[in-house]
PDB file of C-alpha atoms in Angstrom:
ATOM      1  CA  UNK A 138      19.290 -43.638 -20.559  1.00 47.00           C
ATOM      2  CA  UNK A 139      18.134 -40.426 -18.931  1.00 51.00           C
ATOM      3  CA  UNK A 140      16.574 -41.394 -15.577  1.00 55.00           C
ATOM      4  CA  UNK A 141      14.472 -38.866 -13.690  1.00 58.00           C
ATOM      5  CA  UNK A 142      14.478 -40.513 -10.277  1.00 87.00           C
ATOM      6  CA  UNK A 143      17.314 -41.888  -8.133  1.00 94.00           C
ATOM      7  CA  UNK A 144      15.508 -45.246  -7.892  1.00 96.00           C
ATOM      8  CA  UNK A 145      15.344 -45.722 -11.652  1.00 97.00           C
ATOM      9  CA  UNK A 146      18.909 -44.474 -12.052  1.00 96.00           C
ATOM     10  CA  UNK A 147      20.110 -47.067  -9.522  1.00 97.00           C
ATOM     11  CA  UNK A 148      18.304 -49.883 -11.336  1.00 98.00           C
ATOM     12  CA  UNK A 149      19.644 -48.670 -14.675  1.00 97.00           C
ATOM     13  CA  UNK A 150      23.162 -49.362 -13.390  1.00 97.00           C
ATOM     14  CA  UNK A 151      22.273 -53.062 -12.981  1.00 97.00           C
ATOM     15  CA  UNK A 152      21.314 -55.813 -15.419  1.00 97.00           C
ATOM     16  CA  UNK A 153      18.361 -58.177 -15.482  1.00 97.00           C
ATOM     17  CA  UNK A 154      20.456 -61.111 -14.241  1.00 97.00           C
ATOM     18  CA  UNK A 155      21.550 -59.335 -11.050  1.00 97.00           C
ATOM     19  CA  UNK A 156      17.984 -58.206 -10.383  1.00 98.00           C
ATOM     20  CA  UNK A 157      16.661 -61.721 -11.052  1.00 97.00           C
ATOM     21  CA  UNK A 158      19.175 -63.192  -8.583  1.00 95.00           C
ATOM     22  CA  UNK A 159      18.128 -60.653  -5.966  1.00 97.00           C
ATOM     23  CA  UNK A 160      14.451 -61.483  -6.504  1.00 98.00           C
ATOM     24  CA  UNK A 161      15.314 -65.177  -6.146  1.00 96.00           C
ATOM     25  CA  UNK A 162      17.182 -64.567  -2.910  1.00 95.00           C
ATOM     26  CA  UNK A 163      14.156 -62.745  -1.476  1.00 97.00           C
ATOM     27  CA  UNK A 164      11.696 -65.495  -2.537  1.00 97.00           C
ATOM     28  CA  UNK A 165      10.105 -63.299  -5.180  1.00 98.00           C
ATOM     29  CA  UNK A 166       9.390 -64.418  -8.774  1.00 98.00           C
ATOM     30  CA  UNK A 167      12.677 -64.273 -10.714  1.00 97.00           C
ATOM     31  CA  UNK A 168      13.329 -62.794 -14.124  1.00 97.00           C
ATOM     32  CA  UNK A 169      11.746 -64.015 -17.348  1.00 97.00           C
ATOM     33  CA  UNK A 170      13.438 -65.338 -20.466  1.00 96.00           C
ATOM     34  CA  UNK A 171      12.084 -65.421 -23.990  1.00 97.00           C
ATOM     35  CA  UNK A 172      11.100 -61.747 -24.117  1.00 98.00           C
ATOM     36  CA  UNK A 173      13.780 -59.769 -25.905  1.00 97.00           C
ATOM     37  CA  UNK A 174      14.426 -56.628 -27.945  1.00 98.00           C
ATOM     38  CA  UNK A 175      13.089 -56.819 -31.481  1.00 98.00           C
ATOM     39  CA  UNK A 176      15.672 -54.331 -32.735  1.00 97.00           C
ATOM     40  CA  UNK A 177      19.159 -53.470 -31.465  1.00 96.00           C
ATOM     41  CA  UNK A 178      20.053 -53.837 -27.815  1.00 94.00           C
ATOM     42  CA  UNK A 179      18.268 -50.979 -26.030  1.00 94.00           C
ATOM     43  CA  UNK A 180      18.185 -51.297 -22.261  1.00 96.00           C
ATOM     44  CA  UNK A 181      14.868 -50.464 -20.660  1.00 97.00           C
ATOM     45  CA  UNK A 182      14.175 -49.383 -17.066  1.00 98.00           C
ATOM     46  CA  UNK A 183      11.028 -47.681 -15.847  1.00 98.00           C
ATOM     47  CA  UNK A 184       7.776 -47.864 -13.906  1.00 98.00           C
ATOM     48  CA  UNK A 185       5.234 -50.368 -15.201  1.00 98.00           C
ATOM     49  CA  UNK A 186       2.004 -49.294 -16.875  1.00 98.00           C
ATOM     50  CA  UNK A 187       0.220 -52.658 -17.268  1.00 98.00           C
ATOM     51  CA  UNK A 188      -2.363 -53.568 -19.899  1.00 97.00           C
ATOM     52  CA  UNK A 189      -4.232 -56.873 -20.172  1.00 97.00           C
ATOM     53  CA  UNK A 190      -5.508 -58.192 -23.499  1.00 97.00           C
ATOM     54  CA  UNK A 191      -7.740 -61.128 -24.419  1.00 96.00           C
ATOM     55  CA  UNK A 192      -9.194 -62.734 -27.548  1.00 95.00           C
ATOM     56  CA  UNK A 193     -11.837 -60.610 -29.218  1.00 92.00           C
ATOM     57  CA  UNK A 194     -15.462 -61.376 -28.379  1.00 88.00           C
ATOM     58  CA  UNK A 195     -18.508 -60.225 -30.402  1.00 82.00           C
ATOM     59  CA  UNK A 196     -19.708 -56.708 -29.636  1.00 73.00           C
ATOM     60  CA  UNK A 197     -19.189 -53.056 -30.561  1.00 68.00           C
ATOM     61  CA  UNK A 198     -15.624 -51.990 -31.207  1.00 67.00           C
ATOM     62  CA  UNK A 199     -13.997 -49.253 -29.166  1.00 63.00           C
ATOM     63  CA  UNK A 200     -10.629 -47.550 -29.061  1.00 69.00           C
ATOM     64  CA  UNK A 201      -7.646 -49.523 -30.322  1.00 82.00           C
ATOM     65  CA  UNK A 202      -6.027 -51.824 -27.774  1.00 90.00           C
ATOM     66  CA  UNK A 203      -3.542 -50.099 -25.417  1.00 94.00           C
ATOM     67  CA  UNK A 204      -4.342 -46.644 -26.842  1.00 94.00           C
ATOM     68  CA  UNK A 205      -5.798 -45.420 -23.551  1.00 93.00           C
ATOM     69  CA  UNK A 206      -2.807 -46.745 -21.601  1.00 95.00           C
ATOM     70  CA  UNK A 207      -0.406 -44.957 -23.944  1.00 96.00           C
ATOM     71  CA  UNK A 208      -2.335 -41.708 -23.508  1.00 95.00           C
ATOM     72  CA  UNK A 209      -2.167 -42.046 -19.705  1.00 95.00           C
ATOM     73  CA  UNK A 210       1.568 -42.801 -19.626  1.00 96.00           C
ATOM     74  CA  UNK A 211       4.603 -40.543 -19.577  1.00 96.00           C
ATOM     75  CA  UNK A 212       8.386 -40.265 -19.490  1.00 95.00           C
ATOM     76  CA  UNK A 213       9.063 -42.696 -16.623  1.00 96.00           C
ATOM     77  CA  UNK A 214       6.708 -45.450 -17.815  1.00 98.00           C
ATOM     78  CA  UNK A 215       7.207 -48.774 -19.552  1.00 98.00           C
ATOM     79  CA  UNK A 216       4.057 -50.305 -21.058  1.00 98.00           C
ATOM     80  CA  UNK A 217       3.684 -53.949 -19.992  1.00 98.00           C
ATOM     81  CA  UNK A 218       1.301 -55.800 -22.308  1.00 98.00           C
ATOM     82  CA  UNK A 219      -0.068 -59.093 -20.965  1.00 98.00           C
ATOM     83  CA  UNK A 220      -1.252 -61.208 -23.879  1.00 98.00           C
ATOM     84  CA  UNK A 221      -0.593 -64.656 -22.464  1.00 97.00           C
ATOM     85  CA  UNK A 222       2.518 -65.226 -24.561  1.00 97.00           C
ATOM     86  CA  UNK A 223       0.426 -65.394 -27.735  1.00 97.00           C
ATOM     87  CA  UNK A 224       2.625 -65.084 -30.827  1.00 97.00           C
ATOM     88  CA  UNK A 225       0.179 -65.615 -33.720  1.00 97.00           C
ATOM     89  CA  UNK A 226      -1.170 -62.063 -33.596  1.00 98.00           C
ATOM     90  CA  UNK A 227       0.479 -58.705 -32.912  1.00 98.00           C
ATOM     91  CA  UNK A 228      -0.383 -56.815 -29.729  1.00 97.00           C
ATOM     92  CA  UNK A 229       1.827 -53.819 -30.531  1.00 98.00           C
ATOM     93  CA  UNK A 230       2.492 -51.920 -33.752  1.00 97.00           C
ATOM     94  CA  UNK A 231       3.961 -48.871 -35.404  1.00 97.00           C
ATOM     95  CA  UNK A 232       1.272 -46.302 -34.629  1.00 97.00           C
ATOM     96  CA  UNK A 233       1.362 -47.293 -30.957  1.00 97.00           C
ATOM     97  CA  UNK A 234       5.150 -46.919 -31.001  1.00 98.00           C
ATOM     98  CA  UNK A 235       4.770 -43.453 -32.491  1.00 98.00           C
ATOM     99  CA  UNK A 236       2.096 -42.417 -29.987  1.00 97.00           C
ATOM    100  CA  UNK A 237       4.109 -43.730 -27.055  1.00 98.00           C
ATOM    101  CA  UNK A 238       7.299 -42.099 -28.324  1.00 98.00           C
ATOM    102  CA  UNK A 239       5.545 -38.731 -28.593  1.00 98.00           C
ATOM    103  CA  UNK A 240       4.418 -39.114 -24.965  1.00 97.00           C
ATOM    104  CA  UNK A 241       8.005 -39.813 -23.894  1.00 97.00           C
ATOM    105  CA  UNK A 242       7.211 -43.384 -22.836  1.00 98.00           C
ATOM    106  CA  UNK A 243      10.415 -45.366 -22.333  1.00 98.00           C
ATOM    107  CA  UNK A 244       9.362 -48.503 -24.181  1.00 98.00           C
ATOM    108  CA  UNK A 245       7.122 -51.547 -24.144  1.00 98.00           C
ATOM    109  CA  UNK A 246       7.462 -55.101 -22.865  1.00 98.00           C
ATOM    110  CA  UNK A 247       4.961 -57.409 -24.545  1.00 98.00           C
ATOM    111  CA  UNK A 248       4.159 -60.933 -23.406  1.00 98.00           C
ATOM    112  CA  UNK A 249       3.170 -61.598 -26.972  1.00 98.00           C
ATOM    113  CA  UNK A 250       4.149 -60.553 -30.476  1.00 98.00           C
ATOM    114  CA  UNK A 251       4.644 -57.178 -32.161  1.00 98.00           C
ATOM    115  CA  UNK A 252       4.871 -55.854 -35.700  1.00 98.00           C
ATOM    116  CA  UNK A 253       6.213 -52.798 -37.555  1.00 98.00           C
ATOM    117  CA  UNK A 254       9.688 -53.378 -36.170  1.00 98.00           C
ATOM    118  CA  UNK A 255      11.290 -50.961 -38.612  1.00 98.00           C
ATOM    119  CA  UNK A 256       9.040 -48.125 -37.459  1.00 98.00           C
ATOM    120  CA  UNK A 257       9.996 -48.698 -33.824  1.00 98.00           C
ATOM    121  CA  UNK A 258      13.680 -48.822 -34.794  1.00 98.00           C
ATOM    122  CA  UNK A 259      13.454 -45.601 -36.786  1.00 98.00           C
ATOM    123  CA  UNK A 260      11.822 -43.906 -33.786  1.00 98.00           C
ATOM    124  CA  UNK A 261      14.462 -45.303 -31.436  1.00 97.00           C
ATOM    125  CA  UNK A 262      11.585 -46.720 -29.398  1.00 98.00           C
ATOM    126  CA  UNK A 263      12.505 -49.875 -27.424  1.00 98.00           C
ATOM    127  CA  UNK A 264      10.143 -52.804 -28.018  1.00 98.00           C
ATOM    128  CA  UNK A 265      10.550 -56.100 -26.191  1.00 98.00           C
ATOM    129  CA  UNK A 266       8.376 -59.031 -27.276  1.00 98.00           C
ATOM    130  CA  UNK A 267       8.284 -62.810 -27.564  1.00 98.00           C
ATOM    131  CA  UNK A 268       8.054 -62.749 -31.357  1.00 98.00           C
ATOM    132  CA  UNK A 269       7.258 -60.662 -34.403  1.00 98.00           C
ATOM    133  CA  UNK A 270       4.353 -61.175 -36.790  1.00 98.00           C
ATOM    134  CA  UNK A 271       2.621 -59.078 -39.458  1.00 98.00           C
ATOM    135  CA  UNK A 272      -0.840 -60.237 -38.291  1.00 98.00           C
ATOM    136  CA  UNK A 273      -3.031 -57.376 -37.043  1.00 96.00           C
ATOM    137  CA  UNK A 274      -4.827 -57.299 -33.685  1.00 95.00           C
ATOM    138  CA  UNK A 275      -7.954 -55.813 -35.272  1.00 92.00           C
ATOM    139  CA  UNK A 276     -10.816 -58.239 -34.868  1.00 91.00           C
ATOM    140  CA  UNK A 277      -8.614 -60.630 -32.915  1.00 94.00           C
ATOM    141  CA  UNK A 278      -7.786 -58.952 -29.594  1.00 96.00           C
ATOM    142  CA  UNK A 279      -9.514 -56.664 -27.136  1.00 94.00           C
ATOM    143  CA  UNK A 280      -8.371 -54.771 -24.082  1.00 95.00           C
ATOM    144  CA  UNK A 281      -9.494 -56.131 -20.715  1.00 94.00           C
ATOM    145  CA  UNK A 282      -7.891 -53.575 -18.403  1.00 95.00           C
ATOM    146  CA  UNK A 283      -5.317 -50.803 -18.126  1.00 96.00           C
ATOM    147  CA  UNK A 284      -3.561 -49.837 -14.912  1.00 96.00           C
ATOM    148  CA  UNK A 285      -4.674 -53.006 -13.144  1.00 97.00           C
ATOM    149  CA  UNK A 286      -2.308 -55.847 -12.107  1.00 98.00           C
ATOM    150  CA  UNK A 287      -1.491 -58.330 -14.868  1.00 98.00           C
ATOM    151  CA  UNK A 288       0.171 -61.736 -14.902  1.00 97.00           C
ATOM    152  CA  UNK A 289       3.349 -62.251 -16.895  1.00 97.00           C
ATOM    153  CA  UNK A 290       4.350 -65.701 -15.697  1.00 92.00           C
ATOM    154  CA  UNK A 291       5.696 -66.145 -13.096  1.00 94.00           C
ATOM    155  CA  UNK A 292       5.287 -62.520 -11.997  1.00 97.00           C
ATOM    156  CA  UNK A 293       2.308 -60.326 -11.230  1.00 97.00           C
ATOM    157  CA  UNK A 294       2.966 -56.774 -12.429  1.00 98.00           C
ATOM    158  CA  UNK A 295       1.156 -53.803 -10.879  1.00 98.00           C
ATOM    159  CA  UNK A 296       1.089 -50.144 -11.854  1.00 97.00           C
ATOM    160  CA  UNK A 297       4.344 -48.502 -10.777  1.00 97.00           C
ATOM    161  CA  UNK A 298       6.386 -51.680 -10.325  1.00 98.00           C
ATOM    162  CA  UNK A 299       9.973 -51.533 -11.575  1.00 98.00           C
ATOM    163  CA  UNK A 300      10.647 -53.000 -15.023  1.00 98.00           C
ATOM    164  CA  UNK A 301      14.176 -53.820 -16.187  1.00 98.00           C
ATOM    165  CA  UNK A 302      14.725 -55.351 -19.625  1.00 98.00           C
ATOM    166  CA  UNK A 303      17.909 -56.041 -21.537  1.00 98.00           C
ATOM    167  CA  UNK A 304      19.216 -58.541 -24.069  1.00 96.00           C
ATOM    168  CA  UNK A 305      19.282 -61.281 -21.392  1.00 97.00           C
ATOM    169  CA  UNK A 306      15.643 -60.993 -20.311  1.00 97.00           C
ATOM    170  CA  UNK A 307      13.123 -59.086 -18.230  1.00 98.00           C
ATOM    171  CA  UNK A 308      12.594 -58.691 -14.486  1.00 98.00           C
ATOM    172  CA  UNK A 309       9.708 -57.116 -12.608  1.00 98.00           C
ATOM    173  CA  UNK A 310      10.214 -55.743  -9.099  1.00 98.00           C
ATOM    174  CA  UNK A 311       7.243 -54.974  -6.833  1.00 98.00           C
ATOM    175  CA  UNK A 312       7.446 -51.298  -5.930  1.00 97.00           C
ATOM    176  CA  UNK A 313       6.867 -52.141  -2.261  1.00 97.00           C
ATOM    177  CA  UNK A 314      10.078 -54.226  -2.294  1.00 97.00           C
ATOM    178  CA  UNK A 315      12.073 -52.073  -4.715  1.00 97.00           C
ATOM    179  CA  UNK A 316      14.656 -50.758  -2.228  1.00 97.00           C
ATOM    180  CA  UNK A 317      15.174 -54.183  -0.662  1.00 97.00           C
ATOM    181  CA  UNK A 318      15.686 -55.833  -4.053  1.00 98.00           C
ATOM    182  CA  UNK A 319      17.972 -52.999  -5.146  1.00 98.00           C
ATOM    183  CA  UNK A 320      20.263 -53.431  -2.135  1.00 97.00           C
ATOM    184  CA  UNK A 321      20.478 -57.191  -2.726  1.00 96.00           C
ATOM    185  CA  UNK A 322      21.200 -56.747  -6.445  1.00 97.00           C
ATOM    186  CA  UNK A 323      23.867 -54.113  -5.797  1.00 96.00           C
ATOM    187  CA  UNK A 324      25.574 -56.389  -3.262  1.00 94.00           C
ATOM    188  CA  UNK A 325      25.581 -59.231  -5.774  1.00 93.00           C
ATOM    189  CA  UNK A 326      27.001 -56.977  -8.484  1.00 93.00           C
ATOM    190  CA  UNK A 327      29.809 -55.915  -6.136  1.00 92.00           C
ATOM    191  CA  UNK A 328      30.637 -59.562  -5.351  1.00 89.00           C
ATOM    192  CA  UNK A 329      30.714 -60.487  -9.030  1.00 88.00           C
ATOM    193  CA  UNK A 330      32.915 -57.485  -9.786  1.00 87.00           C
ATOM    194  CA  UNK A 331      35.359 -58.591  -7.086  1.00 86.00           C
ATOM    195  CA  UNK A 332      35.442 -62.114  -8.528  1.00 85.00           C
ATOM    196  CA  UNK A 333      36.099 -60.741 -12.013  1.00 87.00           C
ATOM    197  CA  UNK A 334      38.956 -58.656 -10.638  1.00 86.00           C
ATOM    198  CA  UNK A 335      40.463 -61.731  -8.960  1.00 84.00           C
ATOM    199  CA  UNK A 336      40.260 -63.680 -12.225  1.00 87.00           C
ATOM    200  CA  UNK A 337      42.045 -60.900 -14.097  1.00 88.00           C
ATOM    201  CA  UNK A 338      44.722 -60.962 -11.381  1.00 85.00           C
ATOM    202  CA  UNK A 339      45.363 -64.637 -12.081  1.00 88.00           C
ATOM    203  CA  UNK A 340      43.292 -66.366  -9.371  1.00 83.00           C
ATOM    204  CA  UNK A 341      42.117 -69.795 -10.572  1.00 83.00           C
ATOM    205  CA  UNK A 342      38.422 -69.942 -11.509  1.00 82.00           C
ATOM    206  CA  UNK A 343      37.498 -72.621  -8.913  1.00 79.00           C
ATOM    207  CA  UNK A 344      39.156 -70.543  -6.173  1.00 76.00           C
ATOM    208  CA  UNK A 345      37.643 -67.232  -7.204  1.00 73.00           C
ATOM    209  CA  UNK A 346      34.150 -68.408  -8.122  1.00 74.00           C
ATOM    210  CA  UNK A 347      32.425 -70.242  -5.283  1.00 70.00           C
ATOM    211  CA  UNK A 348      28.699 -70.507  -4.671  1.00 59.00           C
ATOM    212  CA  UNK A 349      29.028 -69.284  -1.093  1.00 54.00           C
ATOM    213  CA  UNK A 350      30.953 -66.222  -2.210  1.00 56.00           C
ATOM    214  CA  UNK A 351      28.412 -65.423  -4.915  1.00 64.00           C
ATOM    215  CA  UNK A 352      25.604 -65.771  -2.372  1.00 66.00           C
ATOM    216  CA  UNK A 353      27.382 -63.512   0.106  1.00 66.00           C
ATOM    217  CA  UNK A 354      27.786 -66.255   2.700  1.00 56.00           C
ATOM    218  CA  UNK A 355      30.786 -65.919   4.973  1.00 61.00           C
ATOM    219  CA  UNK A 356      32.907 -69.034   4.569  1.00 57.00           C
ATOM    220  CA  UNK A 357      34.613 -70.807   7.447  1.00 57.00           C
ATOM    221  CA  UNK A 358      38.354 -71.169   7.342  1.00 54.00           C
TER     222      UNK A 358
END
């Protein structure tokens, strides 16, 4: 992954589990399971560009859902589509993947379903979703907002928040707490690396892996 900013590069060196643990330790909403890559194992780190969708209501039709958000996004963005976890209708498809790819967008995280998986794979465009379905959004979904905070339970995701997604899950980091969460996640990763090294050196698992050590708590002799 080619990261343009030191902050994104630092997060790209971590995984969603370490970031989730850091969020937990700071009393922030932890990571989310059930949203995964629909092709391959592409890791995704970027600044959130949120979009909220809702069931279609009668009225004149406008631009296709998320099209405006794609057009307003660029090379450091990850589209975050809030569709309430709905999996019976697609909220992302092949033409959106193409449009986003041409804009340099890093990928999409959908709290819902997507379609046209093969097109996204052929483009090398990372798509994370709860499910896949061939059912179109046309006549079924409408866009409520773009660039405004959205809810992807248990997190609220605002424009510019950090998104990290990998094969384990997804985590959202409020931009205002990004450096604090990063420091906590890096410390945890260092502790886990030290434990792994001890295990490879022959230290027994119960001796090497202790909750206090993982939490960074100094143990009394």
